[in-house]
Structure formats: C-alpha cells, structure tokens
C-alpha cells in the first residue's frame, strides 16, 4: 500500500435512481418502486473503495467481505442519492470508515459494516489472488448516523 492514507479522507458517489436500482426479486418482480437497500449498499461500498483505491499498489486489490446496513428512508426513481465514506482510523491492518447515504431531502442510510480484504499477488489474467499469504482486513465501522 502506498503511503498517505490518513483519517479524514473522504470519497462519495452520487447517482440518479433508475428502474434498475429499485427493490425487485426474480420471483416477485418489483416489490417497492424506490431505491433498494442493495443498491444503497453497492454505492456505499463503492464510496469506501474510492477512499482506498488511490493507495493500492498495482498488484493489490480490495474485495468486499460483509455488509450490515440500516435503510432509513425511501428515494423515488429520478431522485439523486449520494453515498459518502470517511476514513475514521487505521488500526494495524484494518481501515475503518464511516458510511452514510443521503437523498436530496434527508439521510436515507448509515450504520454500515463492510469488511474487505486487500490482497497482494492478484493475477491480472484471472482476477484471482495468487499468493494468499498477503491479506489485509479492511473493516468499515458500525457507527453513528451521518458522515
């Protein structure tokens, strides 16, 4: 990992909610025509990835591991959502961020726990880790509302 990753570093992702982001299931179809929890988690994870991405060496990558989220409010198709990540602290081999999501009116989600692993020796051809001895756990804190 390159030097310079410091607490306070932030990243965000802003999207306009589309039909592809609503709550639906293969067997049931659309169950709620609003921004889904899984889409929110995806955008929060992308924001946290953007925090660390500039600091990964070429042979490193980060992959998601686990997620826990609370979805507070709905957002309709056509409205904007911003997912934010802020690096709170680094504890040994763990990078801890606080995450939140907002629409144009209010906070829609937070209290996210994401654990990822930074793996060295990633094969560019297969996308698989060639040397599993080099793994760094990244954990995103279950924290207070807001970023």
GROMACS .gro file of C-alpha atoms in nm, residues 37 44 52 116 118 131 134:
model
    7
   37UNK     CA    1  -3.126  -0.137   0.010
   44UNK     CA    2  -2.172   0.288  -0.013
   52UNK     CA    3  -0.855   0.345  -0.052
  116UNK     CA    4  -1.288  -0.612   0.276
  118UNK     CA    5  -0.659  -0.611   0.035
  131UNK     CA    6  -0.048  -1.561  -0.305
  134UNK     CA    7  -0.068  -1.138   0.187
   0.00000   0.00000   0.00000
